[in-house]
Amino acid sequence: MKELLKVEGLRIYAGGRPVTLVESLDVGEGEVVLVTGPSGSGKTSFLRCIAEVNDIFGITCSGYMALGIDRDELSYIPQEPWFGMASPYPILEVRSFSNADDYSVRRYAKLFNVEHILESNSMDLSAGEIQRILFIESVLSRSKLVLVDEVTAYLDEESRKQLVNVIEEMRSEFGVAFIVVDHDVELWSRHIDKVLYLEPTSSSRIYYNVDETPLMASMDRLRAEVEELSRELAEKVGEEPILKLYNVWFRYPDSTDFVIKGVNIDVKRSEMMVIRGPSGKGKSTLLKIMADIYRPKKGVVLRYAKDIQYIPENPLLYLSEPTPRDELMKNTDLAVKSNLIRVLDTPIMRLSSGEKRRLAVASALARGSDLILLDEPSVGLDAENFISILKLLIEAVSRGVSIVTATHSRLLSSVTRSVVQL
Ligand SMILES: Nc1ncnc2c1ncn2[C@@H]1O[C@H](COP(=O)(O)OP(=O)(O)OP(=O)(O)O)[C@@H](O)[C@H]1O
Ligand SMILES: [Mg+2]
């Protein structure tokens, strides 16, 4: 088996601070390696070092790293592709798809449920859609090693499995190797050769069996905790209305089809409501209608809340201060509970993806509003951080705050009985 990547004693520093040590890793042709570990443990930084884009993020690495292929045979699908390909031109026009024939482009686009966006501009695409387009590009350009940073995080259950199947096909038919960063270890368990487990400030470990990783144990604990928290939550729902939607209809100006069709929703004080539904079904649109960003074409929205905070899917659009310390208005209790104490003075643009997401939630809570609208608050959080955020939200609910969250996380949905299925 040809060796595509070899790493020995690679120390990774972020902003001059040691982040992690990757003791040893070999990746051969057709292998799939899962990289996992808590938020902030250096997973993204590691991929950036391999892709040689670390410098621009203030990341340095020292140690041994050898690539057994040409640089252009490597592709990298970043975790936060928000602004990576924003352009007012149609995807088909601006992305080369490496001269692949139209049939192949459309075949994969269909497989990943992005066929409908090939002709649309890339400004309005969701993170998940951009990642899937980048993924198709890497498949079609016949890359030999593909680095994938949490591409399943934005996908619903069905699309996750589809993605895993494509990876399986690429590795067995074409010998493509993948280094995949993901928190969903169960999803990958039967499809990987090894797991690289990173831990902040200590050295990495390699596991050949997913069940032996510390993550499996924390998943079990997570489920037990969620069950307990959901019992707590059920007792809290009040009677007083905070938000009402009557027969709400909405369609985008350039479309003839309605995305939101006759929706009725009644949110009470101290209620935690979850909006579920597959990608593209209008979860985020509904949140924006609630937040008064979009006006419905038909129907009525009644808001009784004193103050509403809306956190979009991209937390960077919510955060406005230079550091977490400022963003949380020096509320150290919130910083501890959202596990951000270590990064209080790190510039916001440098935070890891999970850190930004936790910060946005904590920041909304710091503002003392009584209705919080959250778009995908648990994306990319490891079990421990998922629990921390959930506890924070439930604590807020006990104080009379109402929360509406759009999510495709089954676990998050299982916390509450108030579930709206789109
Ligand atoms: N330029 C920088 N200056 C200071 N700290 C930084 C810098 N870049 C990254 N960090 C910190 O380094 C740590 C590792 O970041 P990284 O993005 O690699 O984490 P991650 O494991 O990918 O986390 P997540 O699961 O949340 O995506 C984080 O705590 C982050 O705040
Ligand atoms: Mg990351």
PDB file of C-alpha atoms in Angstrom, residues 242-388:
ATOM      1  CA  ILE A 242     -44.494  34.667  23.990  1.00  0.00           C
ATOM      2  CA  LEU A 243     -44.822  34.175  20.231  1.00  0.00           C
ATOM      3  CA  LYS A 244     -47.683  33.136  17.967  1.00  0.00           C
ATOM      4  CA  LEU A 245     -47.746  32.292  14.276  1.00  0.00           C
ATOM      5  CA  TYR A 246     -51.161  31.980  12.560  1.00  0.00           C
ATOM      6  CA  ASN A 247     -51.355  30.374   9.144  1.00  0.00           C
ATOM      7  CA  VAL A 248     -47.979  31.742   8.036  1.00  0.00           C
ATOM      8  CA  TRP A 249     -46.973  31.413   4.358  1.00  0.00           C
ATOM      9  CA  PHE A 250     -43.665  32.473   2.856  1.00  0.00           C
ATOM     10  CA  ARG A 251     -41.879  32.256  -0.471  1.00  0.00           C
ATOM     11  CA  TYR A 252     -38.655  33.850  -1.663  1.00  0.00           C
ATOM     12  CA  PRO A 253     -39.045  36.671  -4.237  1.00  0.00           C
ATOM     13  CA  ASP A 254     -37.413  34.710  -7.059  1.00  0.00           C
ATOM     14  CA  SER A 255     -39.392  31.546  -6.451  1.00  0.00           C
ATOM     15  CA  THR A 256     -42.925  30.475  -7.285  1.00  0.00           C
ATOM     16  CA  ASP A 257     -43.105  27.774  -4.605  1.00  0.00           C
ATOM     17  CA  PHE A 258     -43.891  28.499  -0.981  1.00  0.00           C
ATOM     18  CA  VAL A 259     -41.266  27.164   1.471  1.00  0.00           C
ATOM     19  CA  ILE A 260     -43.464  27.813   4.475  1.00  0.00           C
ATOM     20  CA  LYS A 261     -47.043  26.702   3.983  1.00  0.00           C
ATOM     21  CA  GLY A 262     -49.723  27.551   6.504  1.00  0.00           C
ATOM     22  CA  VAL A 263     -47.648  27.114   9.666  1.00  0.00           C
ATOM     23  CA  ASN A 264     -49.274  27.590  13.087  1.00  0.00           C
ATOM     24  CA  ILE A 265     -46.998  27.810  16.124  1.00  0.00           C
ATOM     25  CA  ASP A 266     -47.649  28.820  19.700  1.00  0.00           C
ATOM     26  CA  VAL A 267     -44.589  29.378  21.910  1.00  0.00           C
ATOM     27  CA  LYS A 268     -45.162  29.808  25.641  1.00  0.00           C
ATOM     28  CA  ARG A 269     -42.990  31.408  28.277  1.00  0.00           C
ATOM     29  CA  SER A 270     -40.379  28.932  29.579  1.00  0.00           C
ATOM     30  CA  GLU A 271     -40.823  26.658  26.623  1.00  0.00           C
ATOM     31  CA  MET A 272     -38.048  25.096  24.625  1.00  0.00           C
ATOM     32  CA  MET A 273     -39.237  24.359  21.123  1.00  0.00           C
ATOM     33  CA  VAL A 274     -37.381  22.496  18.410  1.00  0.00           C
ATOM     34  CA  ILE A 275     -38.007  22.896  14.690  1.00  0.00           C
ATOM     35  CA  ARG A 276     -36.957  19.831  12.761  1.00  0.00           C
ATOM     36  CA  GLY A 277     -36.899  18.873   9.124  1.00  0.00           C
ATOM     37  CA  PRO A 278     -34.540  17.894   6.345  1.00  0.00           C
ATOM     38  CA  SER A 279     -32.103  20.335   4.800  1.00  0.00           C
ATOM     39  CA  GLY A 280     -33.818  22.941   2.638  1.00  0.00           C
ATOM     40  CA  LYS A 281     -37.270  22.514   4.218  1.00  0.00           C
ATOM     41  CA  GLY A 282     -37.317  26.050   5.630  1.00  0.00           C
ATOM     42  CA  LYS A 283     -36.168  25.724   9.258  1.00  0.00           C
ATOM     43  CA  SER A 284     -33.909  28.770   9.046  1.00  0.00           C
ATOM     44  CA  THR A 285     -36.518  30.691   7.062  1.00  0.00           C
ATOM     45  CA  LEU A 286     -39.065  30.095   9.795  1.00  0.00           C
ATOM     46  CA  LEU A 287     -36.652  31.380  12.447  1.00  0.00           C
ATOM     47  CA  LYS A 288     -36.045  34.515  10.373  1.00  0.00           C
ATOM     48  CA  ILE A 289     -39.791  35.089  10.130  1.00  0.00           C
ATOM     49  CA  MET A 290     -40.033  34.783  13.917  1.00  0.00           C
ATOM     50  CA  ALA A 291     -37.126  37.244  14.277  1.00  0.00           C
ATOM     51  CA  ASP A 292     -38.889  39.730  11.969  1.00  0.00           C
ATOM     52  CA  ILE A 293     -36.122  39.561   9.380  1.00  0.00           C
ATOM     53  CA  TYR A 294     -38.585  38.219   6.787  1.00  0.00           C
ATOM     54  CA  ARG A 295     -42.231  39.267   6.502  1.00  0.00           C
ATOM     55  CA  PRO A 296     -44.654  36.440   5.745  1.00  0.00           C
ATOM     56  CA  LYS A 297     -46.579  36.672   2.459  1.00  0.00           C
ATOM     57  CA  LYS A 298     -49.735  35.618   4.293  1.00  0.00           C
ATOM     58  CA  GLY A 299     -50.646  35.075   7.932  1.00  0.00           C
ATOM     59  CA  VAL A 300     -49.913  36.803  11.224  1.00  0.00           C
ATOM     60  CA  VAL A 301     -46.982  36.795  13.668  1.00  0.00           C
ATOM     61  CA  LEU A 302     -47.629  38.067  17.194  1.00  0.00           C
ATOM     62  CA  ARG A 303     -44.643  38.799  19.404  1.00  0.00           C
ATOM     63  CA  TYR A 304     -45.129  39.263  23.157  1.00  0.00           C
ATOM     64  CA  ALA A 305     -41.449  39.072  24.119  1.00  0.00           C
ATOM     65  CA  LYS A 306     -39.665  42.137  25.542  1.00  0.00           C
ATOM     66  CA  ASP A 307     -36.477  41.363  23.649  1.00  0.00           C
ATOM     67  CA  ILE A 308     -35.685  38.791  20.979  1.00  0.00           C
ATOM     68  CA  GLN A 309     -32.193  37.546  20.139  1.00  0.00           C
ATOM     69  CA  TYR A 310     -31.667  35.631  16.915  1.00  0.00           C
ATOM     70  CA  ILE A 311     -28.458  33.673  16.303  1.00  0.00           C
ATOM     71  CA  PRO A 312     -27.969  32.665  12.673  1.00  0.00           C
ATOM     72  CA  GLU A 313     -26.393  29.425  11.515  1.00  0.00           C
ATOM     73  CA  ASN A 314     -23.096  31.261  11.075  1.00  0.00           C
ATOM     74  CA  PRO A 315     -22.271  32.485  14.606  1.00  0.00           C
ATOM     75  CA  LEU A 316     -19.779  35.006  13.250  1.00  0.00           C
ATOM     76  CA  LEU A 317     -22.682  37.080  11.993  1.00  0.00           C
ATOM     77  CA  TYR A 318     -23.921  37.418  15.566  1.00  0.00           C
ATOM     78  CA  LEU A 319     -20.690  38.159  17.392  1.00  0.00           C
ATOM     79  CA  SER A 320     -19.669  41.781  17.407  1.00  0.00           C
ATOM     80  CA  GLU A 321     -16.916  42.265  20.006  1.00  0.00           C
ATOM     81  CA  PRO A 322     -13.173  41.618  19.563  1.00  0.00           C
ATOM     82  CA  THR A 323     -12.821  38.902  22.232  1.00  0.00           C
ATOM     83  CA  PRO A 324     -15.028  36.482  24.210  1.00  0.00           C
ATOM     84  CA  ARG A 325     -14.360  38.533  27.362  1.00  0.00           C
ATOM     85  CA  ASP A 326     -15.974  41.617  25.791  1.00  0.00           C
ATOM     86  CA  GLU A 327     -18.688  39.640  24.069  1.00  0.00           C
ATOM     87  CA  LEU A 328     -19.779  38.131  27.407  1.00  0.00           C
ATOM     88  CA  MET A 329     -19.578  41.534  29.088  1.00  0.00           C
ATOM     89  CA  LYS A 330     -17.087  40.085  31.613  1.00  0.00           C
ATOM     90  CA  ASN A 331     -19.667  37.557  32.835  1.00  0.00           C
ATOM     91  CA  THR A 332     -17.219  34.907  34.050  1.00  0.00           C
ATOM     92  CA  ASP A 333     -19.971  32.597  35.283  1.00  0.00           C
ATOM     93  CA  LEU A 334     -21.256  32.256  31.710  1.00  0.00           C
ATOM     94  CA  ALA A 335     -17.698  31.832  30.429  1.00  0.00           C
ATOM     95  CA  VAL A 336     -17.117  28.932  32.833  1.00  0.00           C
ATOM     96  CA  LYS A 337     -20.441  27.290  32.033  1.00  0.00           C
ATOM     97  CA  SER A 338     -19.841  27.518  28.288  1.00  0.00           C
ATOM     98  CA  ASN A 339     -16.275  26.263  28.697  1.00  0.00           C
ATOM     99  CA  LEU A 340     -14.635  29.381  27.249  1.00  0.00           C
ATOM    100  CA  ILE A 341     -12.426  30.377  30.148  1.00  0.00           C
ATOM    101  CA  ARG A 342      -9.273  29.234  28.328  1.00  0.00           C
ATOM    102  CA  VAL A 343      -9.937  31.461  25.323  1.00  0.00           C
ATOM    103  CA  LEU A 344     -11.368  34.625  26.918  1.00  0.00           C
ATOM    104  CA  ASP A 345      -8.781  36.857  25.243  1.00  0.00           C
ATOM    105  CA  THR A 346      -8.390  35.033  21.937  1.00  0.00           C
ATOM    106  CA  PRO A 347      -9.529  37.206  19.012  1.00  0.00           C
ATOM    107  CA  ILE A 348     -12.972  36.029  17.925  1.00  0.00           C
ATOM    108  CA  MET A 349     -11.875  35.308  14.350  1.00  0.00           C
ATOM    109  CA  ARG A 350      -9.297  32.848  15.724  1.00  0.00           C
ATOM    110  CA  LEU A 351     -11.653  30.798  17.880  1.00  0.00           C
ATOM    111  CA  SER A 352     -12.382  27.229  16.880  1.00  0.00           C
ATOM    112  CA  SER A 353     -15.739  26.564  15.306  1.00  0.00           C
ATOM    113  CA  GLY A 354     -17.241  25.032  18.447  1.00  0.00           C
ATOM    114  CA  GLU A 355     -15.906  27.898  20.572  1.00  0.00           C
ATOM    115  CA  LYS A 356     -17.627  30.476  18.342  1.00  0.00           C
ATOM    116  CA  ARG A 357     -20.888  28.581  18.468  1.00  0.00           C
ATOM    117  CA  ARG A 358     -20.800  28.302  22.275  1.00  0.00           C
ATOM    118  CA  LEU A 359     -19.859  31.938  22.575  1.00  0.00           C
ATOM    119  CA  ALA A 360     -22.811  33.057  20.447  1.00  0.00           C
ATOM    120  CA  VAL A 361     -25.257  31.140  22.645  1.00  0.00           C
ATOM    121  CA  ALA A 362     -23.663  32.417  25.860  1.00  0.00           C
ATOM    122  CA  SER A 363     -23.622  35.955  24.492  1.00  0.00           C
ATOM    123  CA  ALA A 364     -27.356  35.845  23.680  1.00  0.00           C
ATOM    124  CA  LEU A 365     -28.002  34.621  27.226  1.00  0.00           C
ATOM    125  CA  ALA A 366     -25.868  37.436  28.650  1.00  0.00           C
ATOM    126  CA  ARG A 367     -28.221  39.977  27.083  1.00  0.00           C
ATOM    127  CA  GLY A 368     -31.121  39.002  29.313  1.00  0.00           C
ATOM    128  CA  SER A 369     -33.727  38.676  26.566  1.00  0.00           C
ATOM    129  CA  ASP A 370     -36.815  36.544  27.021  1.00  0.00           C
ATOM    130  CA  LEU A 371     -36.964  34.887  23.595  1.00  0.00           C
ATOM    131  CA  ILE A 372     -33.924  33.347  21.953  1.00  0.00           C
ATOM    132  CA  LEU A 373     -34.017  31.967  18.426  1.00  0.00           C
ATOM    133  CA  LEU A 374     -31.130  29.615  17.694  1.00  0.00           C
ATOM    134  CA  ASP A 375     -30.183  28.166  14.336  1.00  0.00           C
ATOM    135  CA  GLU A 376     -28.316  24.883  14.762  1.00  0.00           C
ATOM    136  CA  PRO A 377     -26.753  25.597  18.176  1.00  0.00           C
ATOM    137  CA  SER A 378     -25.243  22.139  18.585  1.00  0.00           C
ATOM    138  CA  VAL A 379     -23.455  21.782  15.249  1.00  0.00           C
ATOM    139  CA  GLY A 380     -19.922  20.502  15.716  1.00  0.00           C
ATOM    140  CA  LEU A 381     -20.040  20.258  19.500  1.00  0.00           C
ATOM    141  CA  ASP A 382     -18.527  17.270  21.239  1.00  0.00           C
ATOM    142  CA  ALA A 383     -20.554  15.466  23.906  1.00  0.00           C
ATOM    143  CA  GLU A 384     -19.208  17.439  26.865  1.00  0.00           C
ATOM    144  CA  ASN A 385     -19.789  20.819  25.262  1.00  0.00           C
ATOM    145  CA  PHE A 386     -23.191  19.751  23.991  1.00  0.00           C
ATOM    146  CA  ILE A 387     -24.189  19.039  27.599  1.00  0.00           C
ATOM    147  CA  SER A 388     -22.757  22.349  28.836  1.00  0.00           C
TER     148      SER A 388
END
